[in-house]
Amino acid sequence: MKILVAEDQTISRHILEASLRKWGYEVKGVEDGARAWEILQGEEAPQLAILDWLMPGMDGIEICRQIRLRRRPSLFILFF
């Protein structure tokens, strides 16, 4: 399963990425909401997005709004 981790705090992002990889997931980590949004619009978008609430570029809430507008029911979103 592919997972996107969007977190602007480098240490937190790396810890979460390492834990998920250790459990066998394919992880892509990004430091801002704009980059996360680009990935989520791609053809090979992950099935799960773990988003920071507040990030530069685009916050996690706005990403969630945009996903809902585009009706992507197969994408699961977690906030931290």
CSV table of N, CA, C and O in Angstrom, one decimal:
chain,number,residue,atom,x,y,z
A,1,MET,N,0.8,-1.2,0.0
A,1,MET,CA,0.0,0.0,0.0
A,1,MET,C,0.9,1.2,0.0
A,1,MET,O,1.9,1.3,0.7
A,2,LYS,N,0.5,2.2,-0.8
A,2,LYS,CA,1.2,3.5,-0.9
A,2,LYS,C,0.6,4.5,0.2
A,2,LYS,O,-0.6,4.6,0.3
A,3,ILE,N,1.5,5.2,0.9
A,3,ILE,CA,1.1,6.2,1.9
A,3,ILE,C,1.9,7.5,1.6
A,3,ILE,O,3.1,7.5,1.4
A,4,LEU,N,1.1,8.6,1.7
A,4,LEU,CA,1.7,9.9,1.6
A,4,LEU,C,1.8,10.5,3.0
A,4,LEU,O,0.8,10.5,3.7
A,5,VAL,N,2.9,11.0,3.4
A,5,VAL,CA,3.1,11.6,4.7
A,5,VAL,C,3.5,13.1,4.4
A,5,VAL,O,4.5,13.4,3.8
A,6,ALA,N,2.6,14.0,4.7
A,6,ALA,CA,2.8,15.4,4.5
A,6,ALA,C,3.0,16.1,5.9
A,6,ALA,O,2.0,16.2,6.6
A,7,GLU,N,4.2,16.5,6.2
A,7,GLU,CA,4.5,17.1,7.5
A,7,GLU,C,5.7,18.0,7.3
A,7,GLU,O,6.7,17.7,6.7
A,8,ASP,N,5.6,19.3,7.8
A,8,ASP,CA,6.6,20.3,7.6
A,8,ASP,C,7.8,20.2,8.6
A,8,ASP,O,8.8,20.7,8.4
A,9,GLN,N,7.6,19.4,9.7
A,9,GLN,CA,8.7,19.2,10.6
A,9,GLN,C,9.4,18.0,10.2
A,9,GLN,O,8.9,16.9,10.3
A,10,THR,N,10.7,18.2,9.8
A,10,THR,CA,11.5,17.2,9.3
A,10,THR,C,11.6,15.9,10.2
A,10,THR,O,11.5,14.8,9.7
A,11,ILE,N,11.9,16.2,11.4
A,11,ILE,CA,12.2,15.0,12.3
A,11,ILE,C,10.9,14.2,12.5
A,11,ILE,O,11.0,12.9,12.4
A,12,SER,N,9.8,14.8,12.7
A,12,SER,CA,8.5,14.1,12.8
A,12,SER,C,8.2,13.3,11.5
A,12,SER,O,7.8,12.1,11.6
A,13,ARG,N,8.4,13.9,10.4
A,13,ARG,CA,8.1,13.2,9.1
A,13,ARG,C,9.0,12.0,8.9
A,13,ARG,O,8.6,10.9,8.6
A,14,HIS,N,10.3,12.2,9.3
A,14,HIS,CA,11.3,11.0,9.1
A,14,HIS,C,11.0,9.9,10.0
A,14,HIS,O,11.1,8.7,9.7
A,15,ILE,N,10.6,10.2,11.2
A,15,ILE,CA,10.2,9.1,12.2
A,15,ILE,C,9.0,8.4,11.7
A,15,ILE,O,9.0,7.1,11.7
A,16,LEU,N,8.0,9.1,11.3
A,16,LEU,CA,6.8,8.4,10.8
A,16,LEU,C,7.1,7.6,9.5
A,16,LEU,O,6.6,6.5,9.4
A,17,GLU,N,7.8,8.2,8.6
A,17,GLU,CA,8.2,7.5,7.4
A,17,GLU,C,9.0,6.2,7.7
A,17,GLU,O,8.7,5.1,7.1
A,18,ALA,N,9.9,6.3,8.6
A,18,ALA,CA,10.7,5.1,9.0
A,18,ALA,C,9.9,4.0,9.6
A,18,ALA,O,10.0,2.8,9.3
A,19,SER,N,8.9,4.4,10.4
A,19,SER,CA,8.0,3.4,11.1
A,19,SER,C,7.2,2.7,10.0
A,19,SER,O,7.0,1.5,10.0
A,20,LEU,N,6.6,3.5,9.1
A,20,LEU,CA,5.7,2.9,8.1
A,20,LEU,C,6.5,2.0,7.2
A,20,LEU,O,6.0,0.9,6.8
A,21,ARG,N,7.7,2.4,6.8
A,21,ARG,CA,8.5,1.5,5.9
A,21,ARG,C,8.9,0.2,6.6
A,21,ARG,O,8.9,-0.9,6.0
A,22,LYS,N,9.2,0.3,7.9
A,22,LYS,CA,9.5,-0.9,8.7
A,22,LYS,C,8.3,-1.9,8.7
A,22,LYS,O,8.6,-3.1,8.7
A,23,TRP,N,7.1,-1.3,8.6
A,23,TRP,CA,5.9,-2.2,8.6
A,23,TRP,C,5.6,-2.6,7.2
A,23,TRP,O,4.5,-3.3,7.0
A,24,GLY,N,6.4,-2.3,6.2
A,24,GLY,CA,6.2,-2.8,4.9
A,24,GLY,C,5.5,-1.9,3.9
A,24,GLY,O,5.1,-2.3,2.8
A,25,TYR,N,5.2,-0.7,4.3
A,25,TYR,CA,4.5,0.2,3.4
A,25,TYR,C,5.4,1.0,2.5
A,25,TYR,O,6.6,1.3,2.8
A,26,GLU,N,4.9,1.4,1.3
A,26,GLU,CA,5.6,2.2,0.4
A,26,GLU,C,5.3,3.7,0.7
A,26,GLU,O,4.1,4.1,0.6
A,27,VAL,N,6.3,4.5,1.1
A,27,VAL,CA,6.0,5.8,1.7
A,27,VAL,C,6.6,6.9,0.9
A,27,VAL,O,7.8,6.8,0.5
A,28,LYS,N,5.9,8.0,0.7
A,28,LYS,CA,6.4,9.2,0.1
A,28,LYS,C,6.2,10.3,1.1
A,28,LYS,O,5.1,10.5,1.5
A,29,GLY,N,7.3,11.0,1.5
A,29,GLY,CA,7.2,12.1,2.4
A,29,GLY,C,7.4,13.4,1.7
A,29,GLY,O,8.3,13.5,0.9
A,30,VAL,N,6.6,14.4,2.1
A,30,VAL,CA,6.8,15.8,1.6
A,30,VAL,C,6.7,16.8,2.7
A,30,VAL,O,6.1,16.5,3.8
A,31,GLU,N,7.2,18.0,2.5
A,31,GLU,CA,7.3,19.0,3.6
A,31,GLU,C,6.2,20.1,3.4
A,31,GLU,O,6.2,20.9,4.3
A,32,ASP,N,5.4,20.1,2.4
A,32,ASP,CA,4.4,21.1,2.3
A,32,ASP,C,3.2,20.6,1.6
A,32,ASP,O,3.2,19.6,0.9
A,33,GLY,N,2.1,21.4,1.8
A,33,GLY,CA,0.8,21.0,1.3
A,33,GLY,C,0.7,21.1,-0.2
A,33,GLY,O,0.0,20.3,-0.9
A,34,ALA,N,1.4,22.0,-0.8
A,34,ALA,CA,1.3,22.2,-2.3
A,34,ALA,C,1.9,20.9,-3.0
A,34,ALA,O,1.3,20.4,-3.9
A,35,ARG,N,3.0,20.4,-2.5
A,35,ARG,CA,3.6,19.2,-3.0
A,35,ARG,C,2.7,18.0,-2.7
A,35,ARG,O,2.6,17.1,-3.6
A,36,ALA,N,2.1,17.9,-1.6
A,36,ALA,CA,1.2,16.8,-1.3
A,36,ALA,C,0.0,16.8,-2.2
A,36,ALA,O,-0.4,15.8,-2.7
A,37,TRP,N,-0.5,18.0,-2.5
A,37,TRP,CA,-1.6,18.1,-3.4
A,37,TRP,C,-1.2,17.6,-4.8
A,37,TRP,O,-2.0,16.9,-5.5
A,38,GLU,N,-0.1,18.0,-5.3
A,38,GLU,CA,0.4,17.5,-6.6
A,38,GLU,C,0.4,16.0,-6.7
A,38,GLU,O,0.0,15.4,-7.6
A,39,ILE,N,1.0,15.4,-5.6
A,39,ILE,CA,1.0,13.9,-5.6
A,39,ILE,C,-0.3,13.3,-5.6
A,39,ILE,O,-0.6,12.3,-6.3
A,40,LEU,N,-1.2,13.8,-4.8
A,40,LEU,CA,-2.6,13.3,-4.7
A,40,LEU,C,-3.4,13.4,-6.0
A,40,LEU,O,-4.4,12.7,-6.2
A,41,GLN,N,-3.0,14.3,-6.8
A,41,GLN,CA,-3.7,14.4,-8.1
A,41,GLN,C,-3.1,13.5,-9.2
A,41,GLN,O,-3.7,13.4,-10.3
A,42,GLY,N,-2.0,12.9,-8.9
A,42,GLY,CA,-1.3,12.1,-9.9
A,42,GLY,C,-2.1,10.8,-10.2
A,42,GLY,O,-2.9,10.3,-9.4
A,43,GLU,N,-1.7,10.1,-11.3
A,43,GLU,CA,-2.3,8.8,-11.6
A,43,GLU,C,-2.0,7.7,-10.7
A,43,GLU,O,-2.8,6.8,-10.5
A,44,GLU,N,-0.8,7.8,-10.0
A,44,GLU,CA,-0.4,6.8,-9.1
A,44,GLU,C,-0.5,7.3,-7.7
A,44,GLU,O,0.4,7.0,-6.8
A,45,ALA,N,-1.5,8.0,-7.4
A,45,ALA,CA,-1.7,8.6,-6.0
A,45,ALA,C,-1.8,7.5,-5.0
A,45,ALA,O,-2.4,6.4,-5.3
A,46,PRO,N,-1.4,7.8,-3.8
A,46,PRO,CA,-1.5,6.8,-2.7
A,46,PRO,C,-2.9,6.6,-2.3
A,46,PRO,O,-3.8,7.4,-2.5
A,47,GLN,N,-3.1,5.4,-1.6
A,47,GLN,CA,-4.5,5.1,-1.1
A,47,GLN,C,-4.7,5.8,0.3
A,47,GLN,O,-5.9,5.9,0.7
A,48,LEU,N,-3.6,6.2,1.0
A,48,LEU,CA,-3.8,6.8,2.3
A,48,LEU,C,-2.9,8.0,2.4
A,48,LEU,O,-1.7,8.0,1.9
A,49,ALA,N,-3.4,9.1,2.9
A,49,ALA,CA,-2.6,10.3,3.1
A,49,ALA,C,-2.7,10.7,4.6
A,49,ALA,O,-3.7,10.8,5.2
A,50,ILE,N,-1.5,10.9,5.2
A,50,ILE,CA,-1.4,11.3,6.6
A,50,ILE,C,-0.9,12.7,6.5
A,50,ILE,O,0.2,13.0,6.0
A,51,LEU,N,-1.8,13.7,6.9
A,51,LEU,CA,-1.5,15.1,6.7
A,51,LEU,C,-1.4,15.8,8.0
A,51,LEU,O,-2.1,15.6,8.9
A,52,ASP,N,-0.4,16.8,8.0
A,52,ASP,CA,-0.3,17.7,9.1
A,52,ASP,C,-1.5,18.7,9.0
A,52,ASP,O,-1.9,19.0,7.9
A,53,TRP,N,-1.9,19.2,10.1
A,53,TRP,CA,-3.1,20.1,10.1
A,53,TRP,C,-2.6,21.5,9.5
A,53,TRP,O,-3.3,22.0,8.6
A,54,LEU,N,-1.5,22.0,9.9
A,54,LEU,CA,-1.0,23.3,9.4
A,54,LEU,C,0.4,23.0,8.7
A,54,LEU,O,1.3,22.5,9.3
A,55,MET,N,0.4,23.4,7.4
A,55,MET,CA,1.6,23.3,6.6
A,55,MET,C,1.8,24.5,5.7
A,55,MET,O,0.8,25.1,5.4
A,56,PRO,N,3.0,24.8,5.2
A,56,PRO,CA,3.1,25.8,4.2
A,56,PRO,C,2.5,25.4,2.9
A,56,PRO,O,2.4,24.3,2.6
A,57,GLY,N,2.1,26.4,2.1
A,57,GLY,CA,1.6,26.2,0.8
A,57,GLY,C,0.1,25.9,0.8
A,57,GLY,O,-0.7,26.6,0.2
A,58,MET,N,-0.3,24.8,1.4
A,58,MET,CA,-1.7,24.4,1.5
A,58,MET,C,-1.8,23.6,2.8
A,58,MET,O,-1.1,22.6,3.0
A,59,ASP,N,-2.8,23.9,3.6
A,59,ASP,CA,-2.9,23.2,4.9
A,59,ASP,C,-3.7,21.9,4.6
A,59,ASP,O,-4.3,21.7,3.6
A,60,GLY,N,-3.6,21.0,5.6
A,60,GLY,CA,-4.3,19.7,5.5
A,60,GLY,C,-5.8,19.8,5.3
A,60,GLY,O,-6.4,19.0,4.6
A,61,ILE,N,-6.4,20.8,6.0
A,61,ILE,CA,-7.9,20.9,5.8
A,61,ILE,C,-8.2,21.3,4.4
A,61,ILE,O,-9.2,20.8,3.8
A,62,GLU,N,-7.5,22.2,3.8
A,62,GLU,CA,-7.7,22.6,2.4
A,62,GLU,C,-7.5,21.4,1.4
A,62,GLU,O,-8.3,21.2,0.5
A,63,ILE,N,-6.5,20.6,1.7
A,63,ILE,CA,-6.3,19.4,0.9
A,63,ILE,C,-7.5,18.5,1.0
A,63,ILE,O,-8.0,18.0,-0.1
A,64,CYS,N,-8.0,18.3,2.2
A,64,CYS,CA,-9.2,17.5,2.4
A,64,CYS,C,-10.4,18.0,1.6
A,64,CYS,O,-11.1,17.3,1.0
A,65,ARG,N,-10.6,19.3,1.7
A,65,ARG,CA,-11.7,20.0,0.9
A,65,ARG,C,-11.6,19.7,-0.6
A,65,ARG,O,-12.6,19.4,-1.2
A,66,GLN,N,-10.4,19.9,-1.1
A,66,GLN,CA,-10.2,19.7,-2.5
A,66,GLN,C,-10.4,18.2,-2.9
A,66,GLN,O,-11.0,18.0,-4.0
A,67,ILE,N,-10.0,17.3,-2.1
A,67,ILE,CA,-10.3,15.9,-2.4
A,67,ILE,C,-11.8,15.6,-2.4
A,67,ILE,O,-12.3,14.9,-3.3
A,68,ARG,N,-12.5,16.1,-1.4
A,68,ARG,CA,-13.9,15.9,-1.4
A,68,ARG,C,-14.6,16.5,-2.6
A,68,ARG,O,-15.6,15.9,-3.1
A,69,LEU,N,-14.2,17.7,-3.1
A,69,LEU,CA,-14.8,18.3,-4.3
A,69,LEU,C,-14.5,17.4,-5.5
A,69,LEU,O,-15.4,17.4,-6.4
A,70,ARG,N,-13.5,16.7,-5.5
A,70,ARG,CA,-13.1,15.9,-6.7
A,70,ARG,C,-13.7,14.5,-6.5
A,70,ARG,O,-13.4,13.6,-7.3
A,71,ARG,N,-14.3,14.2,-5.4
A,71,ARG,CA,-15.0,12.9,-5.1
A,71,ARG,C,-14.1,11.7,-5.3
A,71,ARG,O,-14.3,10.9,-6.1
A,72,ARG,N,-13.1,11.7,-4.5
A,72,ARG,CA,-12.1,10.6,-4.4
A,72,ARG,C,-12.4,9.7,-3.2
A,72,ARG,O,-11.7,9.8,-2.2
A,73,PRO,N,-13.5,8.9,-3.3
A,73,PRO,CA,-13.9,8.1,-2.1
A,73,PRO,C,-12.9,7.0,-1.7
A,73,PRO,O,-13.0,6.5,-0.6
A,74,SER,N,-12.0,6.7,-2.6
A,74,SER,CA,-11.1,5.6,-2.3
A,74,SER,C,-9.9,6.0,-1.5
A,74,SER,O,-9.0,5.2,-1.1
A,75,LEU,N,-9.7,7.3,-1.3
A,75,LEU,CA,-8.6,7.9,-0.5
A,75,LEU,C,-9.0,8.1,0.9
A,75,LEU,O,-9.9,8.7,1.2
A,76,PHE,N,-8.1,7.5,1.8
A,76,PHE,CA,-8.3,7.7,3.2
A,76,PHE,C,-7.4,8.7,3.7
A,76,PHE,O,-6.2,8.8,3.3
A,77,ILE,N,-7.9,9.6,4.6
A,77,ILE,CA,-7.1,10.7,5.1
A,77,ILE,C,-7.0,10.6,6.7
A,77,ILE,O,-8.0,10.5,7.3
A,78,LEU,N,-5.8,10.8,7.2
A,78,LEU,CA,-5.6,10.9,8.6
A,78,LEU,C,-4.9,12.2,8.9
A,78,LEU,O,-4.0,12.6,8.2
A,79,PHE,N,-5.3,12.9,10.0
A,79,PHE,CA,-4.6,14.1,10.4
A,79,PHE,C,-3.8,13.9,11.7
A,79,PHE,O,-4.2,13.1,12.5
A,80,PHE,N,-2.7,14.6,11.7
A,80,PHE,CA,-1.9,14.5,13.0
A,80,PHE,C,-1.3,15.8,13.3
A,80,PHE,O,-1.3,16.8,12.5
